Coordinates of C-alpha atoms in Angstrom, one line a residue:
Chain A
X206 CA 110.0 152.2 -102.0
X207 CA 113.0 150.8 -103.9
X208 CA 112.6 149.8 -107.5
X209 CA 115.0 147.5 -109.4
X210 CA 115.1 146.8 -113.2
X211 CA 117.0 144.0 -114.8
X212 CA 117.2 144.1 -118.6
X213 CA 119.3 144.8 -121.6
X214 CA 121.4 147.7 -122.6
X215 CA 122.0 148.0 -126.3
X216 CA 123.4 149.8 -129.2
X217 CA 120.5 150.1 -131.7
X218 CA 120.2 151.1 -135.3
X219 CA 116.6 151.8 -136.0
X220 CA 115.0 152.6 -139.4
X221 CA 111.5 153.9 -139.5
X222 CA 109.5 155.8 -142.2
X223 CA 110.7 159.0 -140.5
X224 CA 114.4 158.3 -140.7
X225 CA 117.3 156.3 -139.4
X226 CA 118.9 156.5 -136.0
X227 CA 122.3 154.8 -136.1
X228 CA 124.1 153.4 -133.1
X229 CA 121.9 155.0 -130.6
X230 CA 121.4 154.0 -127.0
X231 CA 118.7 151.4 -126.4
X232 CA 117.7 148.3 -124.4
X233 CA 114.9 147.5 -122.1
X234 CA 116.6 148.6 -118.8
X235 CA 117.5 152.0 -120.4
X236 CA 114.0 152.9 -121.5
X237 CA 112.5 151.5 -118.3
X238 CA 114.9 153.5 -116.1
X239 CA 114.4 156.8 -118.0
X240 CA 110.6 156.4 -117.7
X241 CA 110.6 155.3 -114.1
X242 CA 113.0 158.1 -113.0
X243 CA 110.2 160.7 -113.5
X244 CA 108.5 159.2 -110.5
X245 CA 111.4 158.2 -108.2
X246 CA 114.7 156.5 -107.9
X247 CA 115.6 153.4 -109.9
X248 CA 118.2 150.7 -109.5
X249 CA 119.6 149.5 -112.8
X250 CA 121.1 146.1 -113.3
X251 CA 122.8 145.5 -116.7
X252 CA 126.0 144.7 -118.5
X253 CA 127.9 146.2 -121.4
X254 CA 131.2 145.8 -123.1
X255 CA 134.0 148.3 -123.2
X256 CA 132.9 149.1 -126.8
X257 CA 129.8 150.9 -125.5
X258 CA 130.2 154.6 -126.6
X259 CA 127.7 155.9 -124.0
X260 CA 128.5 157.2 -120.6
X261 CA 125.4 156.1 -118.7
X262 CA 126.2 158.4 -115.7
X263 CA 125.9 161.2 -118.1
X264 CA 122.8 159.9 -119.8
X265 CA 121.0 159.7 -116.5
X266 CA 122.6 162.8 -114.9
X267 CA 120.2 164.3 -112.4
X268 CA 117.7 161.5 -112.7
X269 CA 118.2 159.3 -109.6
X270 CA 119.2 156.2 -111.6
X271 CA 121.5 154.1 -109.4
X272 CA 124.2 152.5 -111.6
X273 CA 125.9 150.4 -109.0
X274 CA 124.6 147.4 -110.9
X275 CA 126.1 148.4 -114.2
X276 CA 128.9 146.1 -115.2
X277 CA 131.4 146.9 -117.9
X278 CA 132.7 143.5 -118.8
X279 CA 136.2 143.3 -120.2
X280 CA 136.8 141.2 -123.3
X281 CA 133.2 141.3 -124.2
X282 CA 131.0 143.4 -126.4
X283 CA 127.8 145.3 -126.0
X284 CA 124.5 143.9 -127.3
X285 CA 123.6 145.3 -130.7
X286 CA 120.2 145.4 -132.5
X287 CA 119.3 146.7 -135.9
X288 CA 115.7 146.8 -137.0
X289 CA 113.4 148.3 -139.5
X290 CA 109.7 149.3 -139.0
X291 CA 107.1 148.9 -141.7
X292 CA 105.1 151.8 -142.9
X293 CA 102.4 151.8 -140.3
X294 CA 105.0 151.0 -137.6
X295 CA 102.8 148.2 -136.3
X296 CA 105.4 145.6 -137.4
X297 CA 109.2 145.4 -137.5
X298 CA 111.9 143.2 -138.8
X299 CA 115.2 142.5 -137.1
X300 CA 118.0 143.1 -139.5
X301 CA 120.8 142.2 -137.2
X302 CA 121.1 140.8 -133.7
X303 CA 124.4 140.4 -131.8
X304 CA 123.7 139.2 -128.3
X305 CA 127.3 139.5 -127.3
X306 CA 127.5 140.1 -123.6
X307 CA 123.8 139.1 -123.2
X308 CA 124.8 135.5 -124.2
X309 CA 127.2 135.3 -121.3
X310 CA 126.6 135.1 -117.5
X311 CA 124.3 137.8 -116.2
X312 CA 125.7 140.6 -114.0
X313 CA 125.8 139.9 -110.3
X314 CA 123.2 141.7 -108.2
X315 CA 125.0 144.1 -105.8
X316 CA 124.2 143.6 -102.2
X317 CA 122.7 147.0 -101.9
X318 CA 120.0 146.0 -104.5
X319 CA 119.0 142.8 -102.6
X320 CA 116.4 144.6 -100.5
X321 CA 114.5 145.9 -103.5
X322 CA 110.7 146.1 -102.9
X323 CA 109.6 146.5 -106.5
X324 CA 111.3 144.6 -109.3
X325 CA 110.9 144.6 -113.0
X326 CA 112.3 141.6 -114.9
X327 CA 112.5 142.8 -118.5
X328 CA 112.3 140.3 -121.3
X329 CA 114.9 137.5 -121.4
X330 CA 114.9 133.8 -120.8
X331 CA 112.6 132.8 -118.0
X332 CA 115.4 130.8 -116.4
X333 CA 117.5 133.9 -116.2
X334 CA 114.6 135.9 -114.8
X335 CA 114.1 133.3 -112.1
X336 CA 117.9 133.3 -111.3
X337 CA 117.9 137.1 -110.9
X338 CA 114.7 137.1 -108.9
X339 CA 116.1 134.4 -106.5
X340 CA 118.8 136.9 -105.4
X341 CA 116.2 139.5 -104.2
X342 CA 115.4 138.9 -100.5
X343 CA 111.7 139.7 -100.1
X344 CA 110.3 141.7 -103.0
X345 CA 106.7 143.0 -102.5
X346 CA 105.8 143.3 -106.2
X347 CA 107.6 141.7 -109.1
X348 CA 106.5 142.4 -112.7
X349 CA 107.9 140.6 -115.7
X350 CA 107.8 140.8 -119.4
X351 CA 108.2 137.8 -121.7
X352 CA 107.8 137.0 -125.4
X353 CA 106.6 134.4 -127.9
X354 CA 109.8 132.4 -128.2
X355 CA 109.9 131.7 -124.4
X356 CA 106.2 130.7 -124.5
X357 CA 107.0 128.3 -127.3
X358 CA 110.3 126.9 -126.2
X359 CA 110.7 127.5 -122.4
X360 CA 107.2 127.0 -121.0
X361 CA 108.3 125.0 -117.9
X362 CA 110.6 127.8 -116.8
X363 CA 108.0 130.4 -117.6
X364 CA 105.4 128.5 -115.7
X365 CA 107.7 128.5 -112.7
X366 CA 108.3 132.2 -113.1
X367 CA 104.6 133.0 -113.2
X368 CA 104.2 131.4 -109.8
X369 CA 106.8 133.7 -108.3
X370 CA 105.7 137.1 -109.7
X371 CA 102.7 139.4 -109.0
X372 CA 102.3 141.0 -112.4
X373 CA 102.8 139.9 -116.0
X374 CA 103.1 142.6 -118.6
X375 CA 102.8 141.2 -122.2
X376 CA 101.4 142.0 -125.6
X377 CA 98.1 140.7 -126.9
X378 CA 99.6 138.1 -129.2
X379 CA 101.7 136.7 -126.4
X380 CA 98.7 136.7 -124.0
X381 CA 96.6 134.7 -126.6
X382 CA 99.5 132.3 -127.2
X383 CA 100.2 131.8 -123.5
X384 CA 96.6 131.2 -122.6
X385 CA 95.7 129.3 -125.9
X386 CA 92.6 131.5 -125.9
X387 CA 91.7 134.1 -128.6
X388 CA 89.3 136.2 -126.4
X389 CA 91.6 138.6 -124.5
X390 CA 89.5 138.9 -121.3
X391 CA 89.3 135.1 -121.1
X392 CA 93.0 134.9 -121.9
X393 CA 93.8 137.2 -119.0
X394 CA 91.7 135.1 -116.7
X395 CA 93.7 132.0 -117.7
X396 CA 97.0 133.8 -117.1
X397 CA 95.9 134.9 -113.6
X398 CA 95.3 131.2 -112.9
X399 CA 98.9 130.6 -113.7
X400 CA 100.1 132.7 -110.8
X401 CA 100.3 136.4 -111.0
X402 CA 97.6 138.5 -109.4
X403 CA 97.6 141.1 -112.1
X404 CA 98.0 140.8 -115.9
X405 CA 98.5 143.8 -118.1
X406 CA 98.1 143.3 -121.8
X407 CA 99.6 145.8 -124.2
X408 CA 97.7 146.3 -127.4
X409 CA 100.0 148.8 -129.1
X410 CA 98.0 151.6 -130.8
X411 CA 94.8 150.1 -129.2
X412 CA 95.9 150.7 -125.7
X413 CA 96.0 148.2 -122.8
X414 CA 93.9 145.9 -120.7
X415 CA 94.4 145.0 -117.1
X416 CA 92.7 142.2 -115.2
X417 CA 93.5 141.4 -111.6
X418 CA 92.3 138.6 -109.2
X419 CA 90.0 141.0 -107.4
X420 CA 87.9 140.7 -110.6
X421 CA 88.7 144.2 -111.7
X422 CA 89.1 145.0 -115.4
X423 CA 90.5 148.2 -116.8
X424 CA 90.7 149.3 -120.4
X425 CA 92.6 152.3 -121.5
X426 CA 93.2 153.4 -125.1
X427 CA 96.6 154.6 -126.2
X428 CA 97.1 158.3 -126.2
X429 CA 96.4 159.4 -129.8
X430 CA 99.9 160.6 -130.6
X431 CA 99.9 162.6 -133.8
X432 CA 103.7 162.2 -133.9
X433 CA 105.2 158.7 -133.9
X434 CA 108.7 158.5 -135.1
X435 CA 110.1 155.4 -133.5
X436 CA 108.1 152.9 -131.5
X437 CA 111.3 151.2 -130.0
X438 CA 111.1 151.1 -126.3
X439 CA 107.4 151.9 -126.0
X440 CA 106.7 148.8 -124.0
X441 CA 109.6 149.3 -121.6
X442 CA 108.8 153.0 -121.2
X443 CA 105.2 152.0 -120.4
X444 CA 106.5 149.5 -117.8
X445 CA 109.0 152.0 -116.4
X446 CA 106.4 154.7 -115.7
X447 CA 103.9 152.1 -114.4
X448 CA 106.4 150.6 -111.9
X449 CA 107.9 154.0 -111.1
X450 CA 104.5 155.3 -110.1
X451 CA 103.6 152.2 -108.1
X452 CA 107.0 152.1 -106.3
X453 CA 106.7 155.7 -105.3
X454 CA 103.7 155.1 -103.0
X455 CA 104.2 151.4 -102.5
X456 CA 100.5 150.7 -103.2
X457 CA 99.4 148.1 -105.7
X458 CA 95.6 148.1 -105.2
X459 CA 93.3 148.2 -108.3
X460 CA 92.9 152.0 -108.1
X461 CA 96.7 152.5 -108.0
X462 CA 97.2 150.0 -110.8
X463 CA 94.7 151.9 -113.1
X464 CA 96.5 155.2 -112.5
X465 CA 99.9 153.5 -113.0
X466 CA 98.7 152.2 -116.4
X467 CA 97.5 155.7 -117.3
X468 CA 101.0 157.1 -116.5
X469 CA 102.6 154.2 -118.5
X470 CA 100.4 155.1 -121.5
X471 CA 101.3 158.8 -121.3
X472 CA 105.0 158.2 -120.9
X473 CA 105.1 155.7 -123.8
X474 CA 103.3 158.2 -126.0
X475 CA 106.2 160.6 -125.4
X476 CA 108.8 157.9 -125.9
X477 CA 107.6 157.1 -129.4
X478 CA 107.5 160.7 -130.6
X479 CA 111.2 160.7 -131.3
X480 CA 114.2 158.3 -131.9
X481 CA 116.0 156.6 -129.0
X482 CA 115.6 158.4 -125.7
X483 CA 115.0 161.8 -127.2
X484 CA 111.2 161.6 -126.7
X485 CA 111.7 161.1 -123.0
X486 CA 114.6 163.4 -122.4
X487 CA 112.6 166.3 -124.0
X488 CA 109.9 166.2 -121.4
X489 CA 109.3 167.1 -117.7
X490 CA 107.1 165.6 -115.1
X491 CA 104.7 168.6 -115.7
X492 CA 104.3 167.5 -119.3
X493 CA 103.4 164.0 -118.1
X494 CA 100.8 165.5 -115.7
X495 CA 99.3 167.6 -118.4
X496 CA 99.0 164.8 -120.8
X497 CA 97.5 162.5 -118.1
X498 CA 94.7 165.0 -117.7
X499 CA 94.3 165.2 -121.5
X500 CA 94.0 161.4 -121.6
X501 CA 91.4 161.5 -118.8
X502 CA 89.4 164.0 -120.8
X503 CA 89.8 162.1 -124.0
X504 CA 88.4 158.9 -122.5
X505 CA 85.6 160.3 -120.2
X506 CA 81.9 160.4 -121.2
Chain B
X227 CA 63.2 164.2 -132.7
X228 CA 62.4 162.0 -135.6
X229 CA 65.0 159.4 -136.8
X230 CA 65.1 157.8 -140.2
X231 CA 67.2 154.8 -141.3
X232 CA 67.7 153.7 -144.9
X233 CA 69.4 150.4 -145.3
X234 CA 69.2 146.7 -146.2
X235 CA 66.9 144.0 -144.9
X236 CA 68.3 140.6 -145.5
X237 CA 68.1 136.9 -145.0
X238 CA 71.4 135.8 -143.6
X239 CA 73.1 132.5 -143.1
X240 CA 76.0 133.1 -140.7
X241 CA 78.7 130.6 -139.6
X242 CA 80.9 131.4 -136.7
X243 CA 83.1 129.2 -134.5
X244 CA 80.1 129.0 -132.2
X245 CA 77.6 127.6 -134.7
X246 CA 75.5 128.3 -137.7
X247 CA 72.4 130.5 -137.9
X248 CA 70.5 129.6 -141.1
X249 CA 68.2 132.0 -142.9
X250 CA 67.9 134.4 -140.0
X251 CA 66.8 138.1 -140.2
X252 CA 69.6 140.5 -140.9
X253 CA 70.5 143.7 -142.8
X254 CA 71.7 147.1 -141.7
X255 CA 68.3 148.8 -141.2
X256 CA 67.1 145.9 -139.1
X257 CA 70.0 146.0 -136.6
X258 CA 70.0 149.8 -136.6
X259 CA 66.2 150.0 -135.9
X260 CA 66.3 147.4 -133.1
X261 CA 69.2 149.2 -131.4
X262 CA 67.8 152.7 -131.9
X263 CA 64.3 151.6 -130.6
X264 CA 65.7 151.3 -127.0
X265 CA 66.0 155.1 -127.0
X266 CA 63.0 156.3 -129.1
X267 CA 61.0 155.9 -132.2
X268 CA 62.6 155.0 -135.6
X269 CA 61.4 155.2 -139.1
X270 CA 62.6 152.3 -141.3
X271 CA 63.0 152.5 -145.0
X272 CA 63.7 149.3 -146.8
X273 CA 62.5 146.8 -149.3
X274 CA 62.0 143.0 -149.4
X275 CA 60.5 140.5 -151.7
X276 CA 57.4 138.3 -151.0
X277 CA 59.8 135.5 -150.2
X278 CA 60.8 137.1 -146.9
X279 CA 59.7 134.7 -144.2
X280 CA 59.7 137.4 -141.4
X281 CA 56.8 139.5 -140.3
X282 CA 58.7 142.7 -139.4
X283 CA 55.6 144.1 -137.6
X284 CA 55.9 141.1 -135.3
X285 CA 59.7 141.4 -135.0
X286 CA 59.4 145.0 -133.9
X287 CA 56.2 144.6 -131.9
X288 CA 56.1 147.1 -129.0
X289 CA 59.3 148.8 -130.2
X290 CA 58.1 152.1 -131.9
X291 CA 59.6 151.1 -135.2
X292 CA 57.6 152.8 -138.0
X293 CA 57.3 150.4 -140.9
X294 CA 55.4 152.8 -143.3
X295 CA 58.6 152.8 -145.4
X296 CA 58.7 149.0 -145.7
X297 CA 58.0 148.0 -149.3
X298 CA 57.2 144.4 -150.2
X299 CA 58.0 144.3 -153.9
X300 CA 56.1 141.8 -156.0
X301 CA 58.1 139.8 -158.5
X302 CA 61.3 140.4 -156.6
X303 CA 63.3 138.6 -154.0
X304 CA 64.8 139.6 -150.7
X305 CA 68.5 140.3 -150.3
X306 CA 70.5 137.3 -149.1
X307 CA 73.9 137.0 -147.6
X308 CA 75.9 134.0 -146.4
X309 CA 79.1 134.5 -144.5
X310 CA 81.7 132.7 -142.4
X311 CA 83.7 134.2 -139.6
X312 CA 87.3 133.1 -139.0
X313 CA 88.3 131.7 -135.6
X314 CA 89.0 135.0 -133.9
X315 CA 86.0 136.6 -135.6
X316 CA 88.0 139.6 -136.7
X317 CA 87.6 138.6 -140.3
X318 CA 84.8 137.1 -142.4
X319 CA 84.4 135.7 -145.9
X320 CA 81.2 136.1 -148.0
X321 CA 80.1 132.7 -149.2
X322 CA 77.1 134.0 -151.2
X323 CA 75.7 137.4 -152.0
X324 CA 72.3 137.7 -153.8
X325 CA 71.5 141.4 -154.1
X326 CA 68.1 140.7 -155.6
X327 CA 65.8 143.6 -154.7
X328 CA 68.8 145.8 -153.6
X329 CA 69.9 145.8 -157.2
X330 CA 66.6 147.4 -158.3
X331 CA 65.2 150.9 -157.7
X332 CA 65.2 151.9 -154.0
X333 CA 62.0 152.2 -152.1
X334 CA 60.2 155.6 -152.3
X335 CA 60.4 157.7 -149.1
X336 CA 56.9 158.1 -147.7
X337 CA 55.8 161.7 -147.3
X338 CA 55.5 161.3 -143.6
X339 CA 59.2 160.5 -143.4
X340 CA 60.3 163.6 -145.3
X341 CA 60.5 165.9 -142.2
X342 CA 63.0 163.5 -140.5
X343 CA 65.5 165.4 -138.3
X344 CA 68.0 162.7 -137.8
X345 CA 69.0 160.4 -140.7
X346 CA 71.2 157.4 -141.0
X347 CA 72.2 156.3 -144.4
X348 CA 73.5 152.7 -144.0
X349 CA 76.1 151.4 -146.4
X350 CA 75.2 151.3 -150.1
X351 CA 76.4 153.2 -153.2
X352 CA 77.0 156.8 -152.4
X353 CA 74.9 157.8 -155.4
X354 CA 71.9 156.0 -153.8
X355 CA 72.7 157.6 -150.4
X356 CA 72.6 161.0 -152.1
X357 CA 69.4 160.3 -153.9
X358 CA 67.7 159.2 -150.7
X359 CA 69.0 162.1 -148.8
X360 CA 67.8 164.6 -151.4
X361 CA 64.2 163.6 -150.6
X362 CA 64.5 164.6 -146.9
X363 CA 63.4 168.2 -146.6
X364 CA 65.7 169.7 -143.9
X365 CA 67.5 167.2 -141.9
X366 CA 69.5 168.4 -138.8
X367 CA 72.0 165.6 -138.5
X368 CA 72.8 163.1 -141.2
X369 CA 75.2 160.2 -140.5
X370 CA 76.4 157.8 -143.2
X371 CA 78.4 154.6 -143.4
X372 CA 80.4 153.6 -146.4
X373 CA 82.9 150.9 -147.4
X374 CA 86.2 150.3 -149.2
X375 CA 84.6 149.5 -152.6
X376 CA 82.9 152.9 -152.8
X377 CA 86.1 154.6 -151.8
X378 CA 87.9 152.8 -154.5
X379 CA 85.3 153.0 -157.3
X380 CA 82.8 155.8 -156.5
X381 CA 85.0 158.5 -155.0
X382 CA 83.3 161.4 -156.8
X383 CA 79.8 160.4 -155.5
X384 CA 81.3 159.8 -152.1
X385 CA 83.0 163.2 -152.1
X386 CA 79.6 164.8 -152.9
X387 CA 78.0 162.9 -150.1
X388 CA 80.6 163.9 -147.6
X389 CA 79.7 167.6 -148.3
X390 CA 76.1 166.9 -147.4
X391 CA 76.3 164.9 -144.2
X392 CA 77.3 165.9 -140.6
X393 CA 78.8 162.6 -139.5
X394 CA 80.7 159.8 -141.1
X395 CA 80.8 156.4 -139.3
X396 CA 83.4 154.1 -140.8
X397 CA 85.9 151.5 -139.8
X398 CA 89.6 152.1 -139.4
X399 CA 90.8 150.5 -142.6
X400 CA 88.2 152.6 -144.5
X401 CA 89.3 155.8 -142.7
X402 CA 92.9 155.1 -143.6
X403 CA 92.0 154.4 -147.2
X404 CA 89.7 157.4 -147.6
X405 CA 92.3 159.8 -146.1
X406 CA 95.4 158.1 -147.6
X407 CA 96.9 158.4 -144.1
X408 CA 98.0 155.6 -141.8
X409 CA 97.8 157.6 -138.5
X410 CA 94.1 157.4 -137.5
X411 CA 94.0 160.8 -135.8
X412 CA 95.5 162.5 -138.8
X413 CA 93.2 160.4 -141.1
X414 CA 90.2 161.7 -139.1
X415 CA 91.4 165.3 -139.5
X416 CA 91.6 164.8 -143.3
X417 CA 88.1 163.3 -143.4
X418 CA 86.7 166.3 -141.5
X419 CA 88.2 168.5 -144.2
X420 CA 86.1 166.6 -146.7
X421 CA 82.8 167.9 -145.2
X422 CA 81.4 166.2 -142.1
X423 CA 81.8 167.9 -138.8
X424 CA 82.2 164.6 -136.9
X425 CA 83.9 161.4 -137.9
X426 CA 83.5 158.2 -135.8
X427 CA 86.0 155.5 -136.5
X428 CA 85.1 151.9 -135.5
X429 CA 88.0 149.8 -134.5
X430 CA 86.2 146.5 -133.7
X431 CA 87.6 144.9 -130.6
X432 CA 89.7 148.0 -130.0
X433 CA 86.7 150.3 -129.6
X434 CA 86.2 153.6 -131.4
X435 CA 87.7 157.1 -132.0
X436 CA 85.7 160.3 -132.5
X437 CA 87.1 163.5 -133.9
X438 CA 84.9 166.6 -134.5
X439 CA 85.6 170.0 -135.9
X440 CA 85.6 171.6 -132.5
X441 CA 88.9 169.9 -132.0
X442 CA 87.5 167.3 -129.6
X443 CA 88.9 163.8 -129.6
X444 CA 87.2 160.9 -127.8
X445 CA 88.5 157.4 -127.4
X446 CA 86.5 154.5 -126.0
X447 CA 87.5 150.9 -125.8
X448 CA 85.0 148.2 -126.8
X449 CA 83.2 146.7 -123.9
X450 CA 85.2 143.5 -123.0
X451 CA 82.5 141.0 -123.9
X452 CA 83.3 137.6 -122.6
X453 CA 80.7 136.1 -125.0
X454 CA 81.0 136.8 -128.7
X455 CA 78.9 134.5 -130.8
X456 CA 78.2 136.5 -134.0
X457 CA 79.7 139.9 -134.8
X458 CA 77.2 140.4 -137.7
X459 CA 75.4 143.7 -137.2
X460 CA 77.8 145.1 -134.6
X461 CA 78.5 148.3 -136.6
X462 CA 74.8 148.9 -137.4
X463 CA 73.8 148.3 -133.8
X464 CA 76.5 150.7 -132.7
X465 CA 75.1 153.3 -135.1
X466 CA 71.5 152.6 -134.1
X467 CA 72.1 153.2 -130.4
X468 CA 74.3 156.2 -131.1
X469 CA 71.7 157.9 -133.4
X470 CA 68.8 156.8 -131.2
X471 CA 70.4 158.5 -128.2
X472 CA 71.2 161.7 -130.1
X473 CA 67.7 161.9 -131.7
X474 CA 66.0 161.5 -128.4
X475 CA 67.3 164.8 -127.1
X476 CA 68.2 166.4 -130.4
X477 CA 71.6 167.5 -129.2
X478 CA 74.8 166.8 -131.1
X479 CA 77.4 168.7 -129.1
X480 CA 80.7 167.0 -128.2
X481 CA 79.4 165.9 -124.8
X482 CA 76.3 164.3 -126.3
X483 CA 78.3 162.6 -129.0
X484 CA 80.7 161.0 -126.4
X485 CA 77.8 159.6 -124.5
X486 CA 76.1 158.5 -127.7
X487 CA 79.3 156.5 -128.6
X488 CA 79.3 154.9 -125.2
X489 CA 75.7 153.8 -125.7
X490 CA 76.6 152.5 -129.2
X491 CA 79.5 150.6 -127.7
X492 CA 77.3 149.0 -125.0
X493 CA 74.5 148.0 -127.4
X494 CA 76.9 146.6 -129.9
X495 CA 78.4 144.4 -127.1
X496 CA 75.0 142.9 -126.5
X497 CA 74.3 142.5 -130.2
X498 CA 77.4 140.3 -130.8
X499 CA 76.6 138.0 -127.8
X500 CA 74.2 135.9 -129.8
X501 CA 73.2 135.2 -133.4
X502 CA 71.0 137.5 -135.5
X503 CA 68.8 139.8 -133.3
X504 CA 68.8 137.5 -130.3
X505 CA 71.4 139.5 -128.4
X506 CA 69.3 142.6 -128.7
X507 CA 65.9 141.1 -128.1
X508 CA 67.1 139.5 -124.9
X509 CA 67.9 142.8 -123.2
X510 CA 66.0 145.8 -121.7
X511 CA 67.0 149.5 -121.4
X512 CA 67.9 148.8 -117.8
X513 CA 70.5 146.2 -119.0
X514 CA 72.0 148.9 -121.2
X515 CA 72.1 151.5 -118.4
X516 CA 73.9 149.0 -116.1
X517 CA 76.5 148.1 -118.7
X518 CA 77.0 151.8 -119.5
X519 CA 78.0 152.3 -115.9
X520 CA 80.2 149.2 -116.0
X521 CA 81.9 150.6 -119.1
X522 CA 82.4 153.9 -117.3
X523 CA 84.0 152.1 -114.3
X524 CA 86.1 150.0 -116.6
X525 CA 87.6 153.0 -118.3
X526 CA 88.1 155.5 -115.5
X527 CA 91.3 156.1 -113.6

């Protein structure tokens, strides 16, 4: 089934204890698309300025990423982010943030995208997520990401969004904040009452937790990656593989969701092994399958 | 096979967001013994003063806990600890610590304990752990706990201890500190080089990680307990169930270790559901088996 992602495209400069990657390609829709493309076609919606030094057609060559929804906006500039990760890479500081084109109107959704069945709304203002979603005719399964500043400052819009999506993918601090509940399982239950039928909570190095309104709970540790060079894009790679796997078969039952989370976990573990997209472009679908079996072995008793 | 635990017996006053438990029974050997007794007999070595208001024979009635090694020392006083847990219960402060009898000579190991096959040395000074261990004739599998202050201040003794035990059970901050390595899998590898053939790293709410020198890695999330009233004793209950399960069959291969960690995880999840020992005394072996199957289901994909 068709899969659409709406999100950022950025020029990142990332510093980690393992080095610096200057002016590399980043952004949520980029990581998502690369990860999802291992499983099937992806439709990308995003906007850049003429200053963007990357040819996305080349970046995604041979990967079934539809770039019809890529707008190169004249007289604007590409989003830029510069960040530094702390020693354990569980925390980062933003050194520079230039929203540029992201502060302007969003790109128009091409007509050929409007029949998308699976949709991922990467993190941005909930109002914009709602506006983008309203242009999709009859999506079957919409997942969204959000962050603390929208929970604090745009809760009305976020509440409306939660009523219109099937799946919320957030990190543990955000889940606790949104639910006003420190216990994660209880927090997930409260988020489910807000609208979505599935909530997936990302816990970084500690893995992920899924709760759905069939009462299913699923816990999966992160793959114990011995090499972590750059955590940027881990969450969007996770979401990309997850949604890519679900969209391929079009099934979103608990069993499919669990396996999708396992694929998300594995693909994220490859993404963080190197800077920018290098961790993902270095692997094949076979590598993903092998690591999935290793993850199964690592977690079975 | 026979299982011996050496550790503290204490009178605890615990404050958590769920209430206060004043002057209740606590201590590592108590939680360990209660947890291990679900699987088979346990030999307890510990010392209290005449002020201890608890009749341990009554506490462990019907539970195959051998109290031959319990010393009630005249003219001394029982260890006391008073602590308060923060709101999320992932951190605690010690309000009062009276070592009392724990600052004196350790109890003598009864002759009938000296043939113990499985031994757990609960957290105390590594010198004392070594002294206790030297009195056991030919143990098959010795596990020990330690903590940050011994890693900082008694590293020589700890290094000697690590060469004489088969399994180290520590928390993640301690593992990182001991190995001087932030990546947990790499840290575990460094600890294995120090002597033990298994290292089990407790990650609290995030579960546990085992690495052994057969190259096996095992990751298990914590059971998602909806009710957490008092985390005191979680680690010792984990170790008790783990060692109790291993000692029952006498096998310590990777497969047995994985299942033992699952039992430890489940029993710890019951221990933290109520104050002091109430979480453990409220359950049966059947409850443990049922939750083990639930944990398997929660973590399978």
